GROMACS .gro file of C-alpha atoms in nm:
model
  188
    1MET     CA    1  15.951   5.244  10.020
    2ALA     CA    2  15.980   4.879  10.112
    3THR     CA    3  16.000   4.563   9.907
    4VAL     CA    4  15.751   4.318  10.060
    5ILE     CA    5  15.731   3.944   9.999
    6LEU     CA    6  15.386   3.828  10.108
    7PHE     CA    7  15.301   3.457  10.124
    8HIS     CA    8  14.949   3.319  10.088
    9SER     CA    9  14.738   3.126  10.333
   10ILE     CA   10  14.677   2.752  10.321
   11ARG     CA   11  14.393   2.817  10.075
   12GLY     CA   12  14.633   2.933   9.801
   13LEU     CA   13  14.693   3.264   9.631
   14ARG     CA   14  14.354   3.436   9.625
   15ALA     CA   15  14.193   3.778   9.636
   16LEU     CA   16  14.303   3.819  10.000
   17GLU     CA   17  14.669   3.832   9.904
   18ARG     CA   18  14.620   4.007   9.571
   19ASP     CA   19  14.414   4.282   9.733
   20ALA     CA   20  14.668   4.324  10.012
   21ALA     CA   21  14.947   4.353   9.756
   22ALA     CA   22  14.749   4.610   9.555
   23ARG     CA   23  14.683   4.810   9.871
   24LEU     CA   24  15.053   4.821   9.957
   25ARG     CA   25  15.157   4.895   9.599
   26ALA     CA   26  14.920   5.193   9.598
   27LEU     CA   27  15.130   5.329   9.886
   28GLY     CA   28  15.447   5.294   9.678
   29HIS     CA   29  15.576   4.961   9.808
   30SER     CA   30  15.703   4.689   9.578
   31VAL     CA   31  15.514   4.368   9.661
   32ILE     CA   32  15.548   4.014   9.533
   33THR     CA   33  15.307   3.733   9.617
   34PRO     CA   34  15.467   3.399   9.531
   35ASP     CA   35  15.221   3.126   9.438
   36LEU     CA   36  15.352   2.820   9.620
   37PHE     CA   37  15.058   2.603   9.513
   38GLY     CA   38  15.115   2.649   9.139
   39GLY     CA   39  14.779   2.815   9.074
   40GLN     CA   40  14.573   2.576   9.284
   41VAL     CA   41  14.318   2.733   9.516
   42VAL     CA   42  14.115   2.529   9.763
   43GLY     CA   43  13.783   2.586   9.934
   44SER     CA   44  13.869   2.466  10.283
   45VAL     CA   45  14.152   2.450  10.534
   46ASP     CA   46  14.147   2.069  10.519
   47GLU     CA   47  14.190   2.074  10.141
   48GLY     CA   48  14.473   2.323  10.185
   49PHE     CA   49  14.657   2.100  10.428
   50ALA     CA   50  14.608   1.804  10.196
   51LEU     CA   51  14.763   2.007   9.913
   52LYS     CA   52  15.046   2.121  10.141
   53ASP     CA   53  15.113   1.759  10.236
   54ALA     CA   54  15.104   1.647   9.871
   55ILE     CA   55  15.367   1.906   9.777
   56GLY     CA   56  15.560   1.857  10.101
   57TRP     CA   57  15.712   2.113  10.333
   58ARG     CA   58  16.052   2.084  10.169
   59GLY     CA   59  15.903   2.136   9.823
   60LEU     CA   60  15.713   2.443   9.941
   61CYS     CA   61  16.024   2.589  10.100
   62GLU     CA   62  16.220   2.528   9.779
   63ARG     CA   63  15.948   2.705   9.581
   64ALA     CA   64  15.959   2.997   9.824
   65GLU     CA   65  16.337   3.021   9.806
   66ALA     CA   66  16.326   3.019   9.426
   67ALA     CA   67  16.055   3.287   9.423
   68VAL     CA   68  16.260   3.529   9.633
   69ALA     CA   69  16.601   3.455   9.484
   70GLY     CA   70  16.619   3.784   9.292
   71GLN     CA   71  16.467   4.001   9.564
   72PRO     CA   72  16.670   4.231   9.790
   73VAL     CA   73  16.796   4.060  10.107
   74SER     CA   74  16.639   4.349  10.299
   75ALA     CA   75  16.288   4.270  10.167
   76VAL     CA   76  16.017   4.250  10.431
   77LEU     CA   77  15.898   3.892  10.484
   78GLY     CA   78  15.531   3.840  10.556
   79GLY     CA   79  15.254   3.591  10.534
   80PHE     CA   80  14.893   3.510  10.605
   81SER     CA   81  14.855   3.222  10.854
   82PHE     CA   82  15.036   2.928  10.686
   83GLY     CA   83  15.223   3.187  10.478
   84ALA     CA   84  15.376   3.324  10.798
   85ALA     CA   85  15.543   2.985  10.852
   86ILE     CA   86  15.697   3.012  10.506
   87ALA     CA   87  15.812   3.366  10.588
   88SER     CA   88  15.971   3.230  10.907
   89HIS     CA   89  16.157   2.965  10.709
   90LEU     CA   90  16.301   3.239  10.487
   91TRP     CA   91  16.373   3.469  10.782
   92GLU     CA   92  16.640   3.227  10.902
   93ARG     CA   93  16.800   3.233  10.556
   94ARG     CA   94  16.757   3.608  10.507
   95PRO     CA   95  16.850   3.764  10.843
   96GLN     CA   96  16.909   4.101  10.672
   97THR     CA   97  16.532   4.141  10.626
   98SER     CA   98  16.422   4.490  10.719
   99GLY     CA   99  16.107   4.356  10.887
  100VAL     CA  100  15.876   4.061  10.942
  101LEU     CA  101  15.497   4.082  10.914
  102LEU     CA  102  15.302   3.798  11.075
  103LEU     CA  103  14.933   3.797  10.990
  104HIS     CA  104  14.720   3.544  11.176
  105SER     CA  105  15.001   3.320  11.304
  106ILE     CA  106  15.291   3.292  11.541
  107VAL     CA  107  15.608   3.135  11.402
  108GLY     CA  108  15.954   3.028  11.506
  109ILE     CA  109  16.197   3.309  11.576
  110PRO     CA  110  16.531   3.216  11.421
  111GLU     CA  111  16.837   3.211  11.643
  112ASN     CA  112  17.012   3.436  11.394
  113ALA     CA  113  16.739   3.703  11.402
  114ARG     CA  114  16.910   4.039  11.377
  115ASP     CA  115  16.908   4.257  11.688
  116GLY     CA  116  16.622   4.504  11.670
  117VAL     CA  117  16.461   4.362  11.355
  118PRO     CA  118  16.105   4.499  11.350
  119VAL     CA  119  15.837   4.232  11.373
  120GLN     CA  120  15.465   4.299  11.369
  121LEU     CA  121  15.215   4.032  11.478
  122HIS     CA  122  14.837   4.039  11.422
  123LEU     CA  123  14.620   3.767  11.582
  124ALA     CA  124  14.256   3.699  11.649
  125ASP     CA  125  14.173   3.664  12.019
  126PRO     CA  126  14.098   3.387  12.074
  127ASP     CA  127  14.235   3.209  11.768
  128ILE     CA  128  14.136   2.849  11.697
  129TYR     CA  129  14.478   2.772  11.548
  130GLU     CA  130  14.687   2.963  11.803
  131PRO     CA  131  14.588   2.857  12.158
  132ALA     CA  132  14.625   3.125  12.426
  133GLU     CA  133  14.895   2.928  12.610
  134ASP     CA  134  15.100   2.896  12.289
  135VAL     CA  135  15.065   3.267  12.221
  136ALA     CA  136  15.169   3.353  12.578
  137GLU     CA  137  15.474   3.126  12.549
  138TRP     CA  138  15.564   3.279  12.210
  139LEU     CA  139  15.531   3.633  12.343
  140ALA     CA  140  15.757   3.545  12.636
  141LEU     CA  141  16.015   3.399  12.397
  142ALA     CA  142  15.990   3.704  12.174
  143GLY     CA  143  16.040   3.925  12.480
  144ARG     CA  144  16.366   3.743  12.559
  145SER     CA  145  16.485   3.772  12.200
  146ALA     CA  146  16.649   4.071  12.037
  147ILE     CA  147  16.360   4.141  11.797
  148ALA     CA  148  16.156   4.463  11.815
  149LEU     CA  149  15.805   4.321  11.844
  150GLU     CA  150  15.473   4.499  11.807
  151ASP     CA  151  15.188   4.261  11.878
  152PHE     CA  152  14.820   4.324  11.823
  153THR     CA  153  14.519   4.110  11.907
  154TYR     CA  154  14.166   4.150  11.781
  155PRO     CA  155  13.903   4.025  12.028
  156GLY     CA  156  13.614   3.838  11.875
  157ALA     CA  157  13.761   3.822  11.525
  158GLY     CA  158  13.792   3.490  11.343
  159HIS     CA  159  14.129   3.336  11.257
  160LEU     CA  160  14.164   3.478  10.903
  161TYR     CA  161  13.967   3.793  10.986
  162THR     CA  162  14.119   4.001  10.702
  163ASP     CA  163  13.963   3.773  10.439
  164ALA     CA  164  13.632   3.929  10.328
  165SER     CA  165  13.531   3.602  10.157
  166LEU     CA  166  13.521   3.404  10.482
  167PRO     CA  167  13.289   3.398  10.785
  168ASP     CA  168  13.599   3.494  10.993
  169TYR     CA  169  13.597   3.842  10.838
  170ASP     CA  170  13.590   4.138  11.074
  171ALA     CA  171  13.579   4.478  10.901
  172GLU     CA  172  13.701   4.684  11.198
  173ALA     CA  173  13.984   4.444  11.284
  174THR     CA  174  14.084   4.446  10.917
  175ARG     CA  175  14.085   4.826  10.907
  176LEU     CA  176  14.300   4.843  11.219
  177THR     CA  177  14.537   4.576  11.091
  178TRP     CA  178  14.603   4.750  10.760
  179SER     CA  179  14.647   5.091  10.922
  180ARG     CA  180  14.906   4.936  11.155
  181VAL     CA  181  15.077   4.750  10.868
  182GLU     CA  182  15.095   5.072  10.669
  183ARG     CA  183  15.255   5.253  10.965
  184PHE     CA  184  15.497   4.962  11.017
  185LEU     CA  185  15.614   4.966  10.656
  186ALA     CA  186  15.639   5.346  10.649
  187GLY     CA  187  15.872   5.330  10.950
  188LEU     CA  188  16.121   5.092  10.790
   0.00000   0.00000   0.00000
């Protein structure tokens, strides 16, 4: 079974991440969900970005690095939306990761990404935060890289479609996403 480090969205550590962790733990995976906002949860994306800015990108990255310090270097790195950016920051510092799970966001692919590292991407289509031209450019870059990418899009779903507390929620897209994530982790 895998060790999975799963970072929260811009809204903070909420039921979305806790439920995802519980789901994966029930399958035998070890999952940690670092709280980069120190217990603060916000009600909107704008409030989340204001909190992110107040802490600062560097401060958030330092918190993330401290949270994973004792975890295996092979741990899967993953995140929900903003959390995927944090996972990407760590990916560069932890190239031995056994996999990368990107939920609701495209991120930078580090130059030192290991050949054949499995990466799974799940995006709404269209996504208000990930314009189609940016996604196409990212997919082309990923295709030229050495990563082993599986990418999935979910037509008509909202940006954070796995979050049952938001209007973005899409039950079928969520079901498909988690079945694919489960298969991904089982294959590592």
